[in-house]
Amino acid sequence: MRFNVRGYDSQYQDVYLNGIRFNDALTSYGPWSLWSGLNDATRNQEATTGLEMSDFGLGGVAGTTNINARASQLRKGFRASVVNSTQLYRFRAMVSYASGALDNGWSYGFTLSTRQGGNGYVDGVYYNAYGYFFSAEKVFNSRHRLSATILGAPTTRGAQQASTQEAYDLWGDNYYNPNVGLQNGEERNARVRRMHEPIAMLNYNWQISENTNLSVATSVRFGFNGYSALTWYKGEDPRPDYYRKLPSYYGDRLERRLLLNKFAEINELPIPFTETDIETDKMKYKEYLQNWDGYIDFDGLIQDNKMGDENVDKYGEGHRSVAMIEERHTDQIDYNFAAQLGHIFRGGSKLTVGLRARVNRTEYYSTVKDLLGGDYWVDIDKFAERDLGSDVIAYQNDVDYYNKHGHARVGKEGDKYSYDYYAHLRQAQLWALYGFSIGGFAMEIGGEVGYAGLWRQGLWRKGLFATDDGISGGSYGDSKHLDYMTYKAKANFSYRFSGAHQLAANVMMMQDAPTFNTAFVSARTRNQITPGLKPEKIYGFDVTYNLNTPWIRARLSAYYTQMM
């Protein structure tokens, strides 16, 4: 079971790895899948809740988590585990080793893992995941240390999709998966997610003096993230739960026709539907009720593609596919830099000043994954062709290609098709945190000011939005650059009555930039900005009573958050 703490989405919790905030640049959601399966390497975590601040950042409204995965912080020793037939995985194996601090100042550690999943109740759902992690750290002297880390979690999994109650009833249970079909007698899932986004990091720490410390970190995230899906040109939707493939389509049509005939008979009007029409619907309903098997007919699609139109002059030799499997990509290159300087004053109060910067470029595009027996795919917008068939430019997905070659883009397996654009993001924040305590009373105040800039860069000129009409923004080149000032202000207060009883109160206000995914009306097709787009403003406070005794630990909180 999963839940959202305090009802907040995960985008409101800041997740750090070795001091760098790794929330997704485009959605701000938590990036846990990037190190999935690397439990031994990432178990060392520092966390705050609610509006509390941390030493590595002010955080949002749902707390912060910093994963400390430097080699010197890993638990020393060798560990290996093999698990079979758990509730989550059919098979899981992990091997980890950490050297601890060696006499020569080095420490290193690694983790390798695999998780293989699948179950007997949802067809096509499987899970093939691997994980790797390596970190090495060198202590040069009492003041300087340098750490390098690389990790990744390549994963392939078959996805499930929701369907209609009628399909569940016909299948016999609610575990029906309409993504699955039969190919040469074997099950195949049309929706498969593949991802491998490695992270490489460097961390440097300088103990300037007994009370002053400087930490600097940088990282790069790269790789690919793809999600396949069945697509088609003309004809009916080939998915088995398409409404015209379900018995109810003919059953409902039969019922309507009988009612209309009855109405006409009562009012002495001409009978609209003949006995042949009625019998045809009855036969169709019975046929679909008996023959619906719930599977995509991959063999039929392959046969249709092999027998499809054959073109020699326009598109080259071979048969044109009318159905295929595409793979939609979201491939990121994400650079991060973070630095923070901490100083403890003579009275015990502490000041921390930090700087963060981020540059992200994500390419969104789709590729031809499997032509299903055909030889090529003609890359046009089938809906624009249907509605604007006389305007050949309007239904081109790549107008410049059409103008150069005299025909639509032709895609072979592995080629890009349909859309291709970059999402650009630039971020920078400067923050400071000051805290002190007197007796049982403690207070921290923090502030942050920053900049966020984002824009879309179209790599193809789409026919429907070939030029900027003042609304659509066009589809090629840079969109309007969206620039925002961001800020945060927080204050944490607490009073400890005794070792067992503590009362805490926190207050905050912040302004954050819109995410890229909400900034555009349809980023896949054009540069048009979402009307009325504004920064998000959040105000909140909470009050918490903490109880900590040898026999019970408890927390009672009241909180209020306003998001605009």
Coordinates of C-alpha atoms in Angstrom, one line a residue:
M1 CA 0.0 0.0 0.0
R2 CA 1.2 3.5 -0.8
F3 CA 0.1 6.9 0.6
N4 CA 1.1 10.5 0.3
V5 CA 2.3 12.0 3.6
R6 CA -0.1 14.8 4.6
G7 CA -1.7 14.3 1.2
Y8 CA 1.1 16.1 -0.6
D9 CA 2.3 14.8 -4.0
S10 CA 5.9 13.6 -4.0
Q11 CA 7.0 16.7 -5.9
Y12 CA 6.8 18.6 -2.6
Q13 CA 9.4 16.4 -0.9
D14 CA 13.1 17.2 -1.7
V15 CA 15.2 14.2 -2.4
Y16 CA 19.0 14.6 -2.2
L17 CA 21.8 12.2 -3.1
N18 CA 25.2 13.1 -1.6
G19 CA 24.0 16.7 -1.1
I20 CA 22.5 17.3 -4.6
R21 CA 18.8 17.7 -5.1
F22 CA 17.7 15.1 -7.7
N23 CA 13.9 15.7 -8.0
D24 CA 13.0 15.4 -11.7
A25 CA 13.8 18.6 -13.5
L26 CA 10.6 18.5 -15.6
T27 CA 8.0 17.2 -13.1
S28 CA 9.7 17.8 -9.7
Y29 CA 8.7 14.3 -8.7
G30 CA 10.9 12.1 -6.5
P31 CA 13.6 10.2 -8.5
W32 CA 13.6 6.9 -6.5
S33 CA 13.7 4.7 -9.6
L34 CA 17.2 6.0 -10.5
W35 CA 18.7 3.9 -7.7
S36 CA 16.0 1.3 -7.4
G37 CA 17.4 -2.1 -6.0
L38 CA 20.5 -0.5 -4.5
N39 CA 19.3 -0.9 -0.9
D40 CA 22.7 -1.5 0.7
A41 CA 24.2 1.6 -1.0
T42 CA 21.4 4.0 -0.2
R43 CA 20.2 2.9 3.2
N44 CA 22.1 5.7 5.0
Q45 CA 19.5 8.5 5.0
E46 CA 18.9 11.7 6.8
A47 CA 15.4 12.9 6.8
T48 CA 13.2 15.8 8.0
T49 CA 9.4 16.0 8.1
G50 CA 6.9 18.6 7.2
L51 CA 8.3 22.2 7.2
E52 CA 11.5 21.3 9.0
M53 CA 14.8 22.5 7.4
S54 CA 18.0 20.5 7.0
D55 CA 21.7 21.1 6.7
F56 CA 21.6 20.5 2.9
G57 CA 18.6 22.7 2.0
L58 CA 15.5 24.4 3.2
G59 CA 13.2 21.9 1.5
G60 CA 9.5 22.3 0.6
V61 CA 6.4 21.5 2.5
A62 CA 6.8 17.7 2.7
G63 CA 10.3 17.4 4.3
T64 CA 13.6 16.4 2.9
T65 CA 15.6 13.2 2.5
N66 CA 19.4 13.1 1.9
I67 CA 20.9 9.8 0.9
N68 CA 24.5 9.6 2.0
A69 CA 26.2 7.1 -0.4
R70 CA 29.8 8.1 -0.1
A71 CA 32.2 5.2 0.2
S72 CA 33.3 6.1 3.7
Q73 CA 29.7 6.1 4.9
L74 CA 28.8 2.6 3.7
R75 CA 28.6 -0.2 6.3
K76 CA 31.8 -2.1 6.3
G77 CA 31.9 -5.7 5.2
F78 CA 30.5 -8.2 2.7
R79 CA 26.8 -9.0 2.3
A80 CA 25.0 -11.3 -0.1
S81 CA 21.3 -12.2 -0.3
V82 CA 19.1 -14.4 -2.5
V83 CA 15.4 -14.2 -2.1
N84 CA 12.9 -16.3 -4.1
S85 CA 9.1 -16.0 -4.4
T86 CA 8.4 -12.9 -2.4
Q87 CA 5.3 -10.8 -2.7
L88 CA 7.2 -8.4 -4.9
Y89 CA 9.7 -10.4 -6.9
R90 CA 10.0 -13.9 -8.2
F91 CA 13.7 -13.7 -7.7
R92 CA 16.1 -11.2 -6.2
A93 CA 19.8 -11.3 -5.5
M94 CA 22.2 -8.7 -4.1
V95 CA 25.9 -8.6 -3.5
S96 CA 27.6 -5.7 -1.6
Y97 CA 31.0 -4.9 -0.2
A98 CA 32.4 -1.9 1.6
S99 CA 36.1 -1.6 2.7
G100 CA 35.7 0.9 5.4
A101 CA 38.5 3.4 6.0
L102 CA 41.9 1.9 5.0
D103 CA 45.2 2.9 6.4
N104 CA 46.2 4.6 3.1
G105 CA 43.2 7.0 3.3
W106 CA 41.1 5.1 0.7
S107 CA 37.7 3.6 1.1
Y108 CA 35.5 2.0 -1.5
G109 CA 32.3 0.0 -1.9
F110 CA 30.1 -1.6 -4.5
T111 CA 26.7 -3.1 -4.9
L112 CA 25.3 -5.4 -7.7
S113 CA 21.7 -6.5 -7.8
T114 CA 19.1 -8.1 -9.9
R115 CA 15.3 -8.4 -9.5
Q116 CA 13.2 -10.6 -11.7
G117 CA 9.4 -10.3 -11.3
G118 CA 6.3 -11.6 -12.8
N119 CA 3.0 -13.1 -11.6
G120 CA 0.4 -15.5 -12.5
Y121 CA -2.6 -13.2 -12.4
V122 CA -1.9 -10.3 -14.8
D123 CA -0.8 -11.4 -18.2
G124 CA 2.2 -9.6 -19.7
V125 CA 3.3 -8.0 -16.5
Y126 CA 7.0 -8.7 -15.8
Y127 CA 10.0 -7.0 -14.3
N128 CA 13.6 -7.4 -15.2
A129 CA 15.8 -5.0 -13.2
Y130 CA 19.4 -4.7 -12.5
G131 CA 21.4 -2.3 -10.3
Y132 CA 25.1 -1.3 -10.0
F133 CA 26.8 1.1 -7.7
F134 CA 30.5 1.9 -7.1
S135 CA 32.0 4.6 -4.9
A136 CA 35.6 5.4 -3.9
E137 CA 36.8 8.0 -1.5
K138 CA 40.3 9.4 -0.7
V139 CA 41.1 11.2 2.5
F140 CA 44.2 13.3 1.6
N141 CA 44.7 14.7 5.1
S142 CA 42.6 15.9 8.0
R143 CA 41.2 18.7 5.9
H144 CA 40.6 17.4 2.4
R145 CA 38.7 14.4 1.0
L146 CA 37.4 13.6 -2.5
S147 CA 34.7 11.0 -3.4
A148 CA 33.5 9.6 -6.8
T149 CA 30.3 7.7 -7.3
I150 CA 28.6 6.0 -10.2
L151 CA 25.3 4.2 -10.1
G152 CA 22.5 3.0 -12.4
A153 CA 19.4 0.8 -12.4
P154 CA 18.6 -0.5 -15.9
T155 CA 15.0 -1.8 -15.9
T156 CA 12.6 -3.3 -18.3
R157 CA 9.0 -4.0 -17.3
G158 CA 5.7 -4.9 -18.9
A159 CA 2.9 -2.5 -18.0
Q160 CA -0.7 -3.0 -17.2
Q161 CA -3.5 -0.7 -18.4
A162 CA -7.0 -0.1 -17.2
S163 CA -10.0 -1.3 -19.2
T164 CA -13.8 -1.3 -19.1
Q165 CA -16.1 -3.3 -16.8
E166 CA -17.4 -5.2 -19.8
A167 CA -13.9 -6.4 -20.7
Y168 CA -13.3 -7.5 -17.1
D169 CA -16.6 -9.4 -17.1
L170 CA -15.8 -11.1 -20.4
W171 CA -12.3 -12.0 -19.2
G172 CA -13.6 -13.3 -15.9
D173 CA -11.8 -11.1 -13.4
N174 CA -10.4 -7.6 -13.0
Y175 CA -6.8 -8.5 -13.8
Y176 CA -7.4 -8.3 -17.5
N177 CA -4.6 -6.5 -19.4
P178 CA -5.6 -5.1 -22.9
N179 CA -1.9 -4.5 -23.8
V180 CA -1.3 -8.2 -24.3
G181 CA -1.7 -10.2 -27.5
L182 CA -0.6 -13.5 -29.0
Q183 CA 2.3 -13.7 -31.5
N184 CA 3.2 -17.2 -32.8
G185 CA 1.2 -18.6 -29.9
E186 CA 3.2 -16.7 -27.2
E187 CA 2.0 -13.7 -25.1
R188 CA 3.5 -10.3 -26.0
N189 CA 3.0 -7.0 -24.2
A190 CA 2.7 -4.0 -26.4
R191 CA 3.5 -1.6 -23.5
V192 CA 7.0 -2.0 -22.2
R193 CA 9.0 0.5 -20.3
R194 CA 12.8 0.5 -20.7
M195 CA 15.0 2.8 -18.8
H196 CA 18.7 3.2 -17.9
E197 CA 19.7 6.6 -16.6
P198 CA 23.2 6.4 -14.9
I199 CA 24.4 9.0 -12.5
A200 CA 28.1 10.0 -12.1
M201 CA 29.1 12.2 -9.1
L202 CA 32.0 14.0 -7.5
N203 CA 32.1 15.2 -3.9
Y204 CA 34.8 17.4 -2.4
N205 CA 35.0 18.3 1.3
W206 CA 37.4 20.9 2.8
Q207 CA 37.6 21.4 6.6
I208 CA 38.8 25.0 6.4
S209 CA 39.1 25.2 10.2
E210 CA 37.8 23.5 13.3
N211 CA 34.5 25.4 13.0
T212 CA 34.3 26.0 9.2
N213 CA 33.6 23.5 6.5
L214 CA 33.1 23.7 2.7
S215 CA 31.4 21.0 0.6
V216 CA 31.2 21.0 -3.1
A217 CA 29.4 18.4 -5.3
T218 CA 28.6 18.0 -9.0
S219 CA 26.8 15.3 -11.0
V220 CA 25.6 14.3 -14.4
R221 CA 22.6 12.2 -15.2
F222 CA 22.2 10.7 -18.7
G223 CA 20.8 7.7 -20.6
F224 CA 17.4 6.9 -21.9
N225 CA 13.8 6.3 -20.8
G226 CA 11.4 4.7 -23.3
Y227 CA 7.8 3.6 -23.2
S228 CA 6.4 1.5 -26.1
A229 CA 2.8 1.5 -27.3
L230 CA 0.7 0.1 -30.2
T231 CA -0.2 2.6 -32.9
W232 CA -2.0 2.3 -36.3
Y233 CA -2.9 4.1 -39.5
K234 CA -6.5 4.1 -40.7
G235 CA -8.8 1.2 -39.9
E236 CA -10.1 0.3 -36.4
D237 CA -8.3 0.4 -33.2
P238 CA -6.6 -3.0 -33.0
R239 CA -6.8 -3.2 -29.2
P240 CA -9.3 -5.9 -28.0
D241 CA -11.2 -3.6 -25.6
Y242 CA -12.0 -1.0 -28.3
Y243 CA -15.7 -0.4 -28.0
R244 CA -16.5 -1.7 -31.5
K245 CA -14.8 -5.0 -30.7
L246 CA -17.0 -5.6 -27.7
P247 CA -20.3 -7.5 -27.9
S248 CA -22.2 -4.6 -26.2
Y249 CA -21.6 -2.4 -29.3
Y250 CA -23.9 -4.7 -31.4
G251 CA -26.2 -5.5 -28.4
D252 CA -26.8 -1.8 -27.7
R253 CA -27.3 -1.1 -31.4
L254 CA -29.8 -4.0 -31.7
E255 CA -31.7 -2.6 -28.7
R256 CA -31.9 0.9 -30.2
R257 CA -33.0 -0.4 -33.6
L258 CA -35.8 -2.5 -32.0
L259 CA -37.0 0.6 -30.1
L260 CA -37.0 2.8 -33.2
N261 CA -38.9 0.1 -35.1
K262 CA -41.4 -0.1 -32.3
F263 CA -41.8 3.7 -32.2
A264 CA -42.3 3.8 -36.0
E265 CA -44.9 1.0 -35.8
I266 CA -46.9 2.8 -33.0
N267 CA -46.9 6.1 -34.9
E268 CA -47.6 4.4 -38.3
L269 CA -44.3 5.6 -39.8
P270 CA -42.1 3.7 -42.2
I271 CA -40.1 0.9 -40.4
P272 CA -36.4 2.2 -40.5
F273 CA -34.7 -1.2 -40.1
T274 CA -35.4 -4.4 -41.9
E275 CA -35.5 -7.9 -40.6
T276 CA -32.1 -8.4 -42.2
D277 CA -30.7 -5.5 -40.2
I278 CA -32.0 -6.9 -37.0
E279 CA -30.8 -10.5 -37.8
T280 CA -27.4 -9.2 -38.7
D281 CA -27.0 -7.4 -35.4
K282 CA -28.2 -10.5 -33.5
M283 CA -25.6 -12.6 -35.4
K284 CA -22.8 -10.1 -34.8
Y285 CA -23.7 -9.9 -31.0
K286 CA -23.6 -13.6 -30.7
E287 CA -20.4 -13.9 -32.7
Y288 CA -18.5 -11.3 -30.6
L289 CA -19.8 -12.8 -27.4
Q290 CA -18.5 -16.2 -28.4
N291 CA -15.3 -15.3 -30.1
W292 CA -13.9 -12.4 -28.0
D293 CA -10.7 -13.7 -26.5
G294 CA -9.3 -10.4 -25.1
Y295 CA -6.0 -10.5 -27.0
I296 CA -4.4 -8.2 -29.5
D297 CA -4.1 -10.2 -32.8
F298 CA -0.4 -9.7 -33.5
D299 CA -0.3 -12.4 -36.1
G300 CA -3.2 -10.8 -38.0
L301 CA -1.5 -7.4 -37.9
I302 CA 1.8 -8.9 -39.2
Q303 CA -0.1 -10.6 -42.0
D304 CA -1.9 -7.4 -42.9
N305 CA 1.4 -5.5 -43.0
K306 CA 3.1 -8.1 -45.2
M307 CA 0.2 -7.8 -47.6
G308 CA -0.1 -4.0 -47.4
D309 CA 0.5 -1.4 -50.1
E310 CA 3.8 -1.9 -52.0
N311 CA 5.5 1.2 -53.2
V312 CA 8.6 1.4 -55.3
D313 CA 8.8 5.0 -56.6
K314 CA 7.6 7.2 -53.7
Y315 CA 8.9 5.5 -50.5
G316 CA 11.2 2.8 -51.8
E317 CA 10.6 -0.9 -52.1
G318 CA 8.6 -2.9 -49.6
H319 CA 5.2 -3.0 -47.8
R320 CA 3.8 -0.1 -45.8
S321 CA 2.9 -1.0 -42.2
V322 CA -0.5 0.1 -41.1
A323 CA 0.1 -0.9 -37.5
M324 CA 3.3 -0.9 -35.5
I325 CA 4.8 -0.5 -32.0
E326 CA 6.4 2.8 -31.2
E327 CA 8.6 3.8 -28.3
R328 CA 8.1 7.2 -26.7
H329 CA 11.4 8.6 -25.3
T330 CA 12.2 11.1 -22.6
D331 CA 16.0 11.2 -22.6
Q332 CA 17.6 13.6 -20.1
I333 CA 21.0 15.1 -19.8
D334 CA 21.0 16.7 -16.3
Y335 CA 23.9 18.6 -14.8
N336 CA 24.0 19.7 -11.2
F337 CA 26.3 21.7 -9.0
A338 CA 26.0 22.3 -5.3
A339 CA 28.2 24.0 -2.7
Q340 CA 27.6 24.9 0.9
L341 CA 29.7 26.6 3.6
G342 CA 29.0 26.0 7.2
H343 CA 30.4 27.8 10.2
I344 CA 29.8 27.3 14.0
F345 CA 30.1 30.4 16.1
R346 CA 31.6 30.6 19.5
G347 CA 28.2 30.5 21.3
G348 CA 27.2 27.3 19.4
S349 CA 25.0 29.0 16.8
K350 CA 25.4 27.8 13.2
L351 CA 25.3 29.5 9.8
T352 CA 25.1 27.5 6.6
V353 CA 25.1 29.2 3.2
G354 CA 24.5 27.2 0.0
L355 CA 24.5 27.5 -3.8
R356 CA 22.8 25.2 -6.3
A357 CA 22.8 25.3 -10.1
R358 CA 21.1 23.0 -12.6
V359 CA 21.2 22.7 -16.4
N360 CA 18.8 20.2 -18.0
R361 CA 18.1 19.3 -21.6
T362 CA 15.6 16.6 -22.2
E363 CA 14.8 15.2 -25.7
Y364 CA 11.2 14.1 -26.3
Y365 CA 10.8 11.9 -29.4
S366 CA 9.3 8.7 -30.6
T367 CA 10.9 5.9 -32.6
V368 CA 9.7 3.0 -34.7
K369 CA 10.3 0.0 -32.5
D370 CA 8.7 -2.9 -34.4
L371 CA 7.1 -2.6 -37.9
L372 CA 5.2 -5.9 -37.2
G373 CA 6.1 -7.5 -40.6
G374 CA 6.1 -4.4 -42.7
D375 CA 9.1 -2.6 -44.3
Y376 CA 8.5 1.1 -43.4
W377 CA 6.2 3.5 -41.7
V378 CA 4.9 6.7 -43.4
D379 CA 5.1 9.5 -40.9
I380 CA 2.0 11.6 -41.2
D381 CA -0.6 12.9 -38.8
K382 CA -3.5 10.6 -39.5
F383 CA -6.1 12.8 -37.8
A384 CA -5.0 15.9 -39.7
E385 CA -5.1 13.9 -42.9
R386 CA -8.6 12.8 -42.1
D387 CA -9.8 16.3 -41.4
L388 CA -7.7 18.3 -43.9
G389 CA -6.9 15.7 -46.6
S390 CA -6.7 18.3 -49.4
D391 CA -3.9 20.2 -47.7
V392 CA -0.9 17.9 -47.9
I393 CA 1.3 20.2 -45.8
A394 CA -1.2 20.2 -42.9
Y395 CA -0.7 16.5 -42.2
Q396 CA 3.1 16.4 -42.4
N397 CA 4.8 15.8 -39.1
D398 CA 8.0 17.1 -40.6
V399 CA 7.3 19.8 -43.2
D400 CA 11.0 20.5 -43.9
Y401 CA 11.6 16.9 -44.8
Y402 CA 8.5 16.9 -47.1
N403 CA 9.8 20.1 -48.9
K404 CA 13.2 18.5 -49.4
H405 CA 12.2 15.0 -50.5
G406 CA 8.7 15.5 -52.0
H407 CA 7.0 13.0 -49.7
A408 CA 6.5 12.4 -46.0
R409 CA 9.2 11.1 -43.8
V410 CA 9.7 7.3 -44.0
G411 CA 10.6 5.5 -40.9
K412 CA 12.5 2.2 -40.5
E413 CA 12.9 0.4 -37.3
G414 CA 14.9 2.5 -34.9
D415 CA 14.1 5.8 -36.8
K416 CA 12.5 8.8 -35.1
Y417 CA 9.0 9.6 -36.1
S418 CA 6.0 11.8 -35.2
Y419 CA 7.7 14.4 -33.0
D420 CA 11.1 15.5 -31.8
Y421 CA 11.8 18.5 -29.4
Y422 CA 14.0 19.6 -26.5
A423 CA 12.8 20.8 -23.1
H424 CA 15.4 23.2 -21.7
L425 CA 15.7 24.1 -18.0
R426 CA 18.0 26.4 -16.1
Q427 CA 17.9 26.8 -12.3
A428 CA 20.0 28.5 -9.7
Q429 CA 19.3 29.1 -5.9
L430 CA 21.2 30.9 -3.2
W431 CA 20.1 29.9 0.3
A432 CA 21.1 30.5 3.9
L433 CA 20.2 29.0 7.3
Y434 CA 20.9 30.3 10.8
G435 CA 20.1 28.4 14.0
F436 CA 20.7 28.7 17.7
S437 CA 19.5 27.3 21.0
I438 CA 19.1 28.7 24.5
G439 CA 18.3 26.1 27.2
G440 CA 15.3 24.1 25.9
F441 CA 14.4 26.7 23.2
A442 CA 15.8 26.3 19.7
M443 CA 15.1 28.4 16.6
E444 CA 16.2 28.2 12.9
I445 CA 15.5 30.8 10.2
G446 CA 16.2 30.3 6.6
G447 CA 15.8 32.0 3.3
E448 CA 16.3 31.2 -0.4
V449 CA 16.2 33.3 -3.6
G450 CA 16.6 31.8 -7.0
Y451 CA 16.0 31.9 -10.8
A452 CA 14.2 29.3 -13.0
G453 CA 14.1 29.5 -16.8
L454 CA 12.5 27.1 -19.2
W455 CA 11.6 26.9 -22.9
R456 CA 10.7 24.4 -25.6
Q457 CA 12.9 24.0 -28.7
G458 CA 11.1 22.3 -31.6
L459 CA 13.4 20.2 -33.9
W460 CA 10.7 19.4 -36.5
R461 CA 8.2 21.8 -38.2
K462 CA 4.7 20.2 -37.9
G463 CA 2.3 21.0 -40.6
L464 CA -0.6 22.1 -38.4
F465 CA 1.6 24.6 -36.7
A466 CA 4.2 25.3 -39.4
T467 CA 4.3 29.1 -38.6
D468 CA 3.7 31.2 -35.5
D469 CA 0.2 32.7 -35.8
G470 CA 0.5 34.6 -32.5
I471 CA -1.3 31.9 -30.5
S472 CA 0.3 28.5 -31.3
G473 CA 3.8 29.8 -31.2
G474 CA 4.6 27.6 -34.1
S475 CA 6.3 24.2 -33.8
Y476 CA 9.9 24.8 -34.9
G477 CA 12.6 26.6 -33.0
D478 CA 12.5 28.2 -29.6
S479 CA 9.3 29.0 -27.8
K480 CA 9.1 32.1 -25.6
H481 CA 11.6 31.8 -22.8
L482 CA 9.8 31.7 -19.4
D483 CA 11.8 33.3 -16.6
Y484 CA 10.8 33.2 -13.0
M485 CA 12.1 34.5 -9.7
T486 CA 11.7 31.9 -6.9
Y487 CA 12.0 32.3 -3.2
K488 CA 11.5 30.6 0.2
A489 CA 11.3 31.8 3.7
K490 CA 11.1 29.4 6.7
A491 CA 11.3 29.5 10.5
N492 CA 11.4 26.5 12.8
F493 CA 10.8 26.9 16.6
S494 CA 10.9 24.2 19.3
Y495 CA 10.9 24.0 23.0
R496 CA 11.9 20.8 24.9
F497 CA 10.3 20.6 28.3
S498 CA 12.2 17.4 29.1
G499 CA 13.8 14.5 27.3
A500 CA 10.4 13.0 26.7
H501 CA 8.3 16.1 25.8
Q502 CA 8.8 18.6 23.0
L503 CA 6.7 21.2 21.2
A504 CA 7.6 22.5 17.8
A505 CA 6.1 25.1 15.4
N506 CA 7.1 25.9 11.9
V507 CA 6.0 28.5 9.3
M508 CA 6.9 29.0 5.7
M509 CA 6.1 30.9 2.5
M510 CA 7.5 30.2 -1.0
Q511 CA 7.2 30.8 -4.7
D512 CA 8.2 28.2 -7.2
A513 CA 8.3 28.2 -11.0
P514 CA 5.8 26.1 -13.0
T515 CA 7.1 22.7 -14.2
F516 CA 7.8 22.2 -17.9
N517 CA 5.0 19.6 -18.1
T518 CA 2.4 22.2 -17.1
A519 CA 3.9 25.2 -19.0
F520 CA 2.8 24.2 -22.5
V521 CA -0.7 23.4 -24.0
S522 CA 0.7 20.5 -26.1
A523 CA 4.5 20.4 -26.0
R524 CA 4.5 17.4 -28.4
T525 CA 3.1 19.5 -31.2
R526 CA 3.8 23.2 -30.6
N527 CA 5.3 26.1 -28.6
Q528 CA 2.0 27.5 -27.2
I529 CA 2.3 28.5 -23.6
T530 CA -0.5 27.5 -21.2
P531 CA -2.9 30.5 -20.8
G532 CA -2.7 32.2 -17.5
L533 CA 0.5 30.5 -16.5
K534 CA 1.9 31.8 -13.2
P535 CA 4.4 30.7 -10.5
E536 CA 3.1 28.5 -7.7
K537 CA 2.8 30.2 -4.3
I538 CA 2.6 28.2 -1.1
Y539 CA 2.0 29.3 2.5
G540 CA 1.9 26.9 5.4
F541 CA 2.4 26.3 9.1
D542 CA 2.4 23.3 11.4
V543 CA 2.5 22.6 15.2
T544 CA 3.8 19.3 16.5
Y545 CA 3.9 17.6 19.9
N546 CA 6.6 14.9 20.2
L547 CA 6.6 12.2 22.9
N548 CA 9.7 10.1 23.3
T549 CA 9.9 7.7 26.3
P550 CA 11.6 4.3 26.7
W551 CA 8.3 2.5 26.0
I552 CA 6.6 4.7 23.3
R553 CA 7.4 7.2 20.7
A554 CA 4.6 9.3 19.2
R555 CA 4.0 12.5 17.3
L556 CA 0.8 14.6 17.0
S557 CA 0.7 17.3 14.4
A558 CA -1.7 19.9 13.1
Y559 CA -0.9 21.6 9.8
Y560 CA -2.3 24.0 7.2
T561 CA -1.1 24.5 3.7
Q562 CA -2.4 26.8 1.0
M563 CA -1.2 26.2 -2.6
M564 CA -2.0 28.6 -5.4

